mmCIF file of C-alpha atoms in Angstrom:
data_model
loop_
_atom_site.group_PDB
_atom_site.id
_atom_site.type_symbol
_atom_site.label_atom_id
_atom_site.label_comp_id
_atom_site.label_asym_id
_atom_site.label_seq_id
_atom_site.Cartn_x
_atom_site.Cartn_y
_atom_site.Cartn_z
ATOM 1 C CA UNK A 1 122.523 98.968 85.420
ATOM 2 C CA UNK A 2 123.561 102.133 82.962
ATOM 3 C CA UNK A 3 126.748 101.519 84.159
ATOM 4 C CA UNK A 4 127.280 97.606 83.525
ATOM 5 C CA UNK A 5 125.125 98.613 79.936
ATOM 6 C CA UNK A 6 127.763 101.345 78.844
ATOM 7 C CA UNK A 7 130.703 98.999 79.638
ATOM 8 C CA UNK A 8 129.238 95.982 77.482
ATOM 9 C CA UNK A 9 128.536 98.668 74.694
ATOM 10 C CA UNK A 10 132.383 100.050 75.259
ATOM 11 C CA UNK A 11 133.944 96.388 74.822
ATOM 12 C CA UNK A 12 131.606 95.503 71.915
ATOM 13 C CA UNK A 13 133.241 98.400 70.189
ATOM 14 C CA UNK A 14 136.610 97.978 71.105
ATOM 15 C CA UNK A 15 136.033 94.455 69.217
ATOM 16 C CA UNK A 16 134.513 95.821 66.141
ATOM 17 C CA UNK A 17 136.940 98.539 66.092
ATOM 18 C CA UNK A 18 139.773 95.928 66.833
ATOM 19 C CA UNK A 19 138.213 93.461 63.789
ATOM 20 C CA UNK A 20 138.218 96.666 61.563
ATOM 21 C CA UNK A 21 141.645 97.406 62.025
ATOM 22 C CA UNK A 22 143.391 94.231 61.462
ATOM 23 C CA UNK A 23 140.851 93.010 58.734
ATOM 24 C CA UNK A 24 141.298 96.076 56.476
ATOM 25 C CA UNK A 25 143.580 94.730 54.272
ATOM 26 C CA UNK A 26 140.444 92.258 53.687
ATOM 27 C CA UNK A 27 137.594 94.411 54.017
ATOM 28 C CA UNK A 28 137.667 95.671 50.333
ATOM 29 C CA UNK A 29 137.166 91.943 49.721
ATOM 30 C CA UNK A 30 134.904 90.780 52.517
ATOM 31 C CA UNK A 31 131.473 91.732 50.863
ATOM 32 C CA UNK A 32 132.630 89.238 47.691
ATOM 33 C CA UNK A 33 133.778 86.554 50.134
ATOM 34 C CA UNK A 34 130.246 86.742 51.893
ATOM 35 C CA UNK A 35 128.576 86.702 48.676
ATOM 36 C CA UNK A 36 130.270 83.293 47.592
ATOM 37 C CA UNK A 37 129.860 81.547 51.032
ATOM 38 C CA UNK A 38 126.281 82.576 50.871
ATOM 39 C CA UNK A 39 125.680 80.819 47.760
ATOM 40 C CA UNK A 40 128.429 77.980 48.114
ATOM 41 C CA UNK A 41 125.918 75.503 49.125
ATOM 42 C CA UNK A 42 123.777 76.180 45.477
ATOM 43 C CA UNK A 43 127.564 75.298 44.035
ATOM 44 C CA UNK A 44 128.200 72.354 45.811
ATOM 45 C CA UNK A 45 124.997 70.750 45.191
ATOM 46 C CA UNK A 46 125.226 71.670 41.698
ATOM 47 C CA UNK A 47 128.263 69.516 41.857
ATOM 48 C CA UNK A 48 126.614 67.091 43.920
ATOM 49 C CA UNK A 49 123.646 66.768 41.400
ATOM 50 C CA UNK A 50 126.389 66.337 38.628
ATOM 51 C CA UNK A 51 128.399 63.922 39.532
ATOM 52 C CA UNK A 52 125.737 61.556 40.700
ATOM 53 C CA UNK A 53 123.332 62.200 37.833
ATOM 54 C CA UNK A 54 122.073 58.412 37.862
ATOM 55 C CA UNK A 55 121.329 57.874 41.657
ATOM 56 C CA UNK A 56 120.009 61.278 41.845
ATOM 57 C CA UNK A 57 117.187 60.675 38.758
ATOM 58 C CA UNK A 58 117.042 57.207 39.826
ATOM 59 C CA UNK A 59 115.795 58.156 43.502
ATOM 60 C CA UNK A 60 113.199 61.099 41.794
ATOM 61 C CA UNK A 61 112.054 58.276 39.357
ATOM 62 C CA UNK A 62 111.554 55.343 41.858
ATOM 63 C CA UNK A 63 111.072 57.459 45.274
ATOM 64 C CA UNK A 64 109.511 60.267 44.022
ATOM 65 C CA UNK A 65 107.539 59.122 41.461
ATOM 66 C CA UNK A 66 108.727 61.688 38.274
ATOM 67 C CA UNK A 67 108.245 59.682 34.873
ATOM 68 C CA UNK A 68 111.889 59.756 33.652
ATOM 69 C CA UNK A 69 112.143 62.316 30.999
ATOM 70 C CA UNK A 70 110.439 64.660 33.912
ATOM 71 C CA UNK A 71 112.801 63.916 36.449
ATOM 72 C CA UNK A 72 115.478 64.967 34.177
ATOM 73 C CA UNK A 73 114.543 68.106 33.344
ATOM 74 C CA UNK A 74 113.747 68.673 36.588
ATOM 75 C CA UNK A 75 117.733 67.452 37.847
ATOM 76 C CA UNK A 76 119.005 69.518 34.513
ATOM 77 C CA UNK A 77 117.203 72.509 35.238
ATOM 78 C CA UNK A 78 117.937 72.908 38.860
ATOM 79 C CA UNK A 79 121.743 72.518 37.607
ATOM 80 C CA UNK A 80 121.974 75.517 35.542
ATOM 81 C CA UNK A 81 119.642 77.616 37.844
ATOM 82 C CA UNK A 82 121.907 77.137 40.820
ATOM 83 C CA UNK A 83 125.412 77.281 39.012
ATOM 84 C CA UNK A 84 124.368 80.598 36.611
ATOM 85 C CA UNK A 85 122.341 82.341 39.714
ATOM 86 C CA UNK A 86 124.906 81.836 42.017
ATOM 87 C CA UNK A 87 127.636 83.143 39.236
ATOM 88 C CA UNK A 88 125.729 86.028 38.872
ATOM 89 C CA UNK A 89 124.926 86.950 42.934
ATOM 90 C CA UNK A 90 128.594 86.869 43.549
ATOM 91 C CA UNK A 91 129.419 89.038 40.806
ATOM 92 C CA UNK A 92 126.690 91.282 41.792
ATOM 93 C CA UNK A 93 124.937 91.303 38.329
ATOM 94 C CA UNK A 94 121.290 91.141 38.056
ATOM 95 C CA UNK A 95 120.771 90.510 41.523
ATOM 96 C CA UNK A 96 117.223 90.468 41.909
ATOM 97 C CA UNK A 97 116.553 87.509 38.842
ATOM 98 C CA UNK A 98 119.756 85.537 40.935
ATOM 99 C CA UNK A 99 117.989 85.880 44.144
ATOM 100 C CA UNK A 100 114.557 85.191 42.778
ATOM 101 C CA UNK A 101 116.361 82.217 40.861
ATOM 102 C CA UNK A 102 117.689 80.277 43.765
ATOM 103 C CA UNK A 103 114.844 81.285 45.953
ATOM 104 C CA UNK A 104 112.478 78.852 43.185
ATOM 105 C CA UNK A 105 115.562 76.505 43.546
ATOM 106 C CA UNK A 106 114.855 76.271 47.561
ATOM 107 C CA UNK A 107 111.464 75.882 46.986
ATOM 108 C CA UNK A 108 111.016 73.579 44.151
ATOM 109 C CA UNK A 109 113.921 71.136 45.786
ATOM 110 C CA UNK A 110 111.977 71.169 49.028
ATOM 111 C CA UNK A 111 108.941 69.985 47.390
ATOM 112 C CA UNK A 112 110.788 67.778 44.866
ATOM 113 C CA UNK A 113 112.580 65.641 47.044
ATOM 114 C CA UNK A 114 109.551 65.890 49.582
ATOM 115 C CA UNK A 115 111.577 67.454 52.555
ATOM 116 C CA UNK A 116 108.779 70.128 53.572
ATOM 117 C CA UNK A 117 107.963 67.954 56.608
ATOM 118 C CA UNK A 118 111.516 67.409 57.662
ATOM 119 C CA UNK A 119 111.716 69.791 60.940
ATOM 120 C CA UNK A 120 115.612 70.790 60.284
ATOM 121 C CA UNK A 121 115.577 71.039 56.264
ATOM 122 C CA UNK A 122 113.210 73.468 56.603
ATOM 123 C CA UNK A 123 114.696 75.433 59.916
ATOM 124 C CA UNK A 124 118.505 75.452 57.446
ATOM 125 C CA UNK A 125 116.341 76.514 54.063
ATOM 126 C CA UNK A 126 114.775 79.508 56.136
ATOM 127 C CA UNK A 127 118.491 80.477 57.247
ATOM 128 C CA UNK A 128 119.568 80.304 53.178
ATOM 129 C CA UNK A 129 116.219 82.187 52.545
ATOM 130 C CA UNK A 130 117.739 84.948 54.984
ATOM 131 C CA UNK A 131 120.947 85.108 53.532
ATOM 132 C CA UNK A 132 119.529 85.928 50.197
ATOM 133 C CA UNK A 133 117.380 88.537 51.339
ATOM 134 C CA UNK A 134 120.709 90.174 53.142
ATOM 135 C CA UNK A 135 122.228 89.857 49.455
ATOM 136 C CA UNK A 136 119.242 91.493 47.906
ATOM 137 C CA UNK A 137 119.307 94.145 50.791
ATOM 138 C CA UNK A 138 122.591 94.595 50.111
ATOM 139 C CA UNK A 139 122.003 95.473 46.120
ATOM 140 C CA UNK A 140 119.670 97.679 46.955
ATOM 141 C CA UNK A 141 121.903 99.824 49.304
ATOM 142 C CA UNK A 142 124.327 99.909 46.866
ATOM 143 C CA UNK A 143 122.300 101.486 44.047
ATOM 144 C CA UNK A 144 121.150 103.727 46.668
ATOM 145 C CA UNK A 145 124.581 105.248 47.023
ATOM 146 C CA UNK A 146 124.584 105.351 43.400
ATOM 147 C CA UNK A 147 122.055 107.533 43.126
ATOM 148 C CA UNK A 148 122.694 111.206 42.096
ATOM 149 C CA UNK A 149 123.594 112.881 45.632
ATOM 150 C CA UNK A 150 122.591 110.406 47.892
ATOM 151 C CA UNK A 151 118.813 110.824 47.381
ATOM 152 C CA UNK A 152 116.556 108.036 47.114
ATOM 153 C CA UNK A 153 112.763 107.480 47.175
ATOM 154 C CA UNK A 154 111.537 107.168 50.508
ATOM 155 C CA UNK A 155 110.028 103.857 49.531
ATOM 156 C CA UNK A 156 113.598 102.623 48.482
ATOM 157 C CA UNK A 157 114.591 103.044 51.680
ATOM 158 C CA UNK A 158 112.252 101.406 53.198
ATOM 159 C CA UNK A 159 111.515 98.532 51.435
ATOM 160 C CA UNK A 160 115.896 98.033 51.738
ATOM 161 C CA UNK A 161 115.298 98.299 55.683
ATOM 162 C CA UNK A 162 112.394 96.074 56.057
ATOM 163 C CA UNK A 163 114.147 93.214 53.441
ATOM 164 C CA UNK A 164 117.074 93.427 55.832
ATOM 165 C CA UNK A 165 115.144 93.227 58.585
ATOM 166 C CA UNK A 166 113.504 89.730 57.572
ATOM 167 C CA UNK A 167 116.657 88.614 56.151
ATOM 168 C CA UNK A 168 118.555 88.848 59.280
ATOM 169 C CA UNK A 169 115.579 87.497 61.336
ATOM 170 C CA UNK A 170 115.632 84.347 59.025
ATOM 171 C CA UNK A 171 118.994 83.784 59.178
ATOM 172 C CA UNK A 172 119.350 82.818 62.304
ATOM 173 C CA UNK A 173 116.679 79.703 61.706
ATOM 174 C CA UNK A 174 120.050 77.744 61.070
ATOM 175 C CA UNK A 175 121.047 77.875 64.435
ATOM 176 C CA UNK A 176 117.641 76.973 65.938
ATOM 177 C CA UNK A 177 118.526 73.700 63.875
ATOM 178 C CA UNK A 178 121.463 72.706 65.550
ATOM 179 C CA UNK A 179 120.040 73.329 68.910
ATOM 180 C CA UNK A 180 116.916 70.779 68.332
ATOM 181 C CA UNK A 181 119.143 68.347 66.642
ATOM 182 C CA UNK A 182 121.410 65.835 68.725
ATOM 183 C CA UNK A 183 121.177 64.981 72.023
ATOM 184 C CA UNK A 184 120.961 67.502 74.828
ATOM 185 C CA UNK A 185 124.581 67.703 76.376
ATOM 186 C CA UNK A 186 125.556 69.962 79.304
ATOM 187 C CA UNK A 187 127.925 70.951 76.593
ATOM 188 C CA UNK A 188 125.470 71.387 73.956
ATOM 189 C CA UNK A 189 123.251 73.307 76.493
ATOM 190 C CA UNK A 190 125.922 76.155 77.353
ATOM 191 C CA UNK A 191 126.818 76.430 73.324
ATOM 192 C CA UNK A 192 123.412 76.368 72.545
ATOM 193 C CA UNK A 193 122.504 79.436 75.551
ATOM 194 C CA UNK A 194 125.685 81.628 74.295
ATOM 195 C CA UNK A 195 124.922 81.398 70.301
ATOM 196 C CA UNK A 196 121.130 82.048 71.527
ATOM 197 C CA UNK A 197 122.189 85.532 72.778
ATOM 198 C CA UNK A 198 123.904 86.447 70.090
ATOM 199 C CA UNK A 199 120.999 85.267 67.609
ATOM 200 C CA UNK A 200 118.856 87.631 69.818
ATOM 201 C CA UNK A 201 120.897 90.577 69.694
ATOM 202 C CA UNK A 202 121.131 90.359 65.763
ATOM 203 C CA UNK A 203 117.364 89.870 65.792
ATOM 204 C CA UNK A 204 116.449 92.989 67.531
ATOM 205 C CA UNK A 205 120.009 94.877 65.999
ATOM 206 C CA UNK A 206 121.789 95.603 68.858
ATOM 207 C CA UNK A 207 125.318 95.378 68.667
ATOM 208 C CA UNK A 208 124.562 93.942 65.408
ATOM 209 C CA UNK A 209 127.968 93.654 63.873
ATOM 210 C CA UNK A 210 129.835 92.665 67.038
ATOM 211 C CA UNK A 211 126.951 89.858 67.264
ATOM 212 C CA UNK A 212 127.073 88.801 63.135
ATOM 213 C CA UNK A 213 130.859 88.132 63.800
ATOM 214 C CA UNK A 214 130.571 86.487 66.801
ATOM 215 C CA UNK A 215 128.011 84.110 64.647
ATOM 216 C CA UNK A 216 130.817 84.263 62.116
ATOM 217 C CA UNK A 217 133.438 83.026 64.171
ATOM 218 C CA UNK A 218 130.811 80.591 66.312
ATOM 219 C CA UNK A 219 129.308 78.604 63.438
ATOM 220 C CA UNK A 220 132.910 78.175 61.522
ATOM 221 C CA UNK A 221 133.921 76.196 64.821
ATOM 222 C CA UNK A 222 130.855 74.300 65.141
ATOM 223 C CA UNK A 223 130.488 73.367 61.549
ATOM 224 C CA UNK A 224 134.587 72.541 61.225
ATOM 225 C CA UNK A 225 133.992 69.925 64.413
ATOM 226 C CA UNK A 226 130.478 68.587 63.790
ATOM 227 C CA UNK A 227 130.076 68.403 59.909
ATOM 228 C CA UNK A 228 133.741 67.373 59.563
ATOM 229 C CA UNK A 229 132.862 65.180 56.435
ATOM 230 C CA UNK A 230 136.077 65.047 55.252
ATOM 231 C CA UNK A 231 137.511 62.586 57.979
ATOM 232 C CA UNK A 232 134.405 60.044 56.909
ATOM 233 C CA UNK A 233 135.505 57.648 54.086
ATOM 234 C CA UNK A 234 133.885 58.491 50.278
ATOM 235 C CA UNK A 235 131.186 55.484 51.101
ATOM 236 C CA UNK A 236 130.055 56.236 54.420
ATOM 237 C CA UNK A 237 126.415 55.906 54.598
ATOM 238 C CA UNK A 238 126.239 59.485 56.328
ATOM 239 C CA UNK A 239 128.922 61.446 54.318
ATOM 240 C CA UNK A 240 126.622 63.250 51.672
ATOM 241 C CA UNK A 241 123.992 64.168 54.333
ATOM 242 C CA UNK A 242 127.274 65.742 56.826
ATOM 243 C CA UNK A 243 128.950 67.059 53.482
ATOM 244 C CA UNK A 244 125.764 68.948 52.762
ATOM 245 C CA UNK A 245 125.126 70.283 56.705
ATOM 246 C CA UNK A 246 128.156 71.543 56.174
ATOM 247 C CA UNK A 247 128.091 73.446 53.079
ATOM 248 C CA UNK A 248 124.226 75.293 54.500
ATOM 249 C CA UNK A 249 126.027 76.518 57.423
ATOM 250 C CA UNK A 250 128.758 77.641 55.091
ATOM 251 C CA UNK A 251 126.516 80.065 53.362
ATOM 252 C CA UNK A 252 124.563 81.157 56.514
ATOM 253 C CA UNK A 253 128.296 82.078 57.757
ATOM 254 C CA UNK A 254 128.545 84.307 54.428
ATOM 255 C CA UNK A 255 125.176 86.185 55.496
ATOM 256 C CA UNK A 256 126.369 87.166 58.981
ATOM 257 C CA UNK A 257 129.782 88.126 57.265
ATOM 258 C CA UNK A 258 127.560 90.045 54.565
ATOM 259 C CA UNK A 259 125.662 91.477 57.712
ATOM 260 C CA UNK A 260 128.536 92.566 59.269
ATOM 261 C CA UNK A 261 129.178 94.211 55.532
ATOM 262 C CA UNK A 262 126.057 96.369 55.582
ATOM 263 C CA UNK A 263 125.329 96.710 58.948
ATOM 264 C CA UNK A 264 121.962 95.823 60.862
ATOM 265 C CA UNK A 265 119.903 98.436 58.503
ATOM 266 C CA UNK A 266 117.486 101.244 59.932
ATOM 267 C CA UNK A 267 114.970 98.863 61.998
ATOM 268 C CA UNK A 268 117.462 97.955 64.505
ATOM 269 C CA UNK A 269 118.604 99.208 68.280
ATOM 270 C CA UNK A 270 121.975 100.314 66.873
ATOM 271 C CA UNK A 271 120.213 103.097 64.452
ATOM 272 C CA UNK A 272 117.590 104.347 67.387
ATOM 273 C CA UNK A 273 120.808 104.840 69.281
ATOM 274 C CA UNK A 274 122.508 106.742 66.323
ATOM 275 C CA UNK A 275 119.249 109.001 66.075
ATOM 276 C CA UNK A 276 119.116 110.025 69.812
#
């Protein structure tokens, strides 16, 4: 069994060593590129918001009941939350206000439009929860190293470890989504199994990287083949709800690729291992 264990371990870091090596000219650049996929969705339905300002306060006036000045500021301020928080995370500027910012945005559009009841809004918003904890997590490391001589407060490095730790447990809620929606294939069944094993070796941080860009690699298929909304045509009844599947699993992508940035943190398998 120590045998078969060691040779698993072995392969999973010939592939992270292999990644490494022919992503370096990238990996200056990677932690950037996970910080705008992890917020891409907040753009998008910025956008979204935008250029359907009239069926969007129509629906919060008529469905939702807002009195109509109400349900405008409400639309407006969601707007500039999302589009000036999401500027800000991918610069890395006042990270805590941006994450805090689109964390109100999560929860005040899941009570707005009155999806707290809907099983997989919920499951996708917990995964975009997760990735902003990661890009929290991942401000707070860097001031860390910032700090004269590489000596923190104990309770900065804790309270760093155990935000990483939830934010990497709650990102995976994304993929517990897609396997309870649809119809259970064979197909579906062995995709579902394989992405499950993966999601389990990020949760307890073992292997973590290898896993996060496995997830990487294994939700950009999935979400290119299922939440193709670009083949539908502009007034398909479906297109807008596909269009936005598609843009969550985008960001959850960018918080495995920001995991695979910073690493699992010190509650994890691969740092026990590192300390025996």
């Amino acid at each position: 069994m120590s045998r078969s264990n060691s040779q698993f371990s072995d392969m999973g870091s010939q592939v992270e060593d292999a990644f490494m090596k022919y992503a370096s000219p990238v990996k200056p650049y990677i932690p950037t590129i996970s910080r705008f996929l992890l917020v891409v969705t907040f753009f998008e339905d910025a956008l979204r918001i935008i250029m359907q300002w009239s069926e969007q306060n129509s629906y919060m006036k008529y469905s939702r009941g807002f009195p109509s000045f109400t349900s405008q500021i409400f639309l407006g301020l969601n707007v500039i939350v999302m589009l000036v928080c999401s500027t800000l995370a991918v610069q890395r500027r006042y990270t805590e206000y941006a994450v805090g910012g689109l964390a109100t945005v999560v929860v005040s559009q899941a009570l707005g439009y009155g999806m707290i009841f809907d099983f997989k809004f919920v499951l996708y918003n917990f995964s975009i929860l997760g990735g902003l904890l990661l890009l929290l997590s991942e401000n707070m490391l860097a001031k860390r190293k910032a700090v004269f001589a590489g000596l923190p407060s104990v309770g900065q490095v804790e309270q760093s470890t155990y935000i990483l730790l939830a934010g990497r447990i709650l990102l995976l809620f994304l993929f517990l989504g897609f396997i309870f929606a649809g119809e259970f294939t064979f197909a579906r069944m062995i995709v579902s199994a394989i992405g499950l094993v993966a999601c389990f070796m990020v949760a307890i941080g073992f292997k973590a990287k290898w896993s996060a860009l496995f997830m990487v690699l294994f939700l950009s298929i999935i979400n290119v083949f299922i939440n193709n909304w670009w083949s539908l045509s502009e007034h398909h009844f479906e297109r807008d709800h596909i269009k936005y599947d598609f843009f969550q699993t985008l960001s959850t992508v960018g918080g495995f690729l920001l995991l695979v940035s910073v690493g699992p943190g010190g509650l994890s398998m691969d740092e026990k291992k590192k300390a025996l």
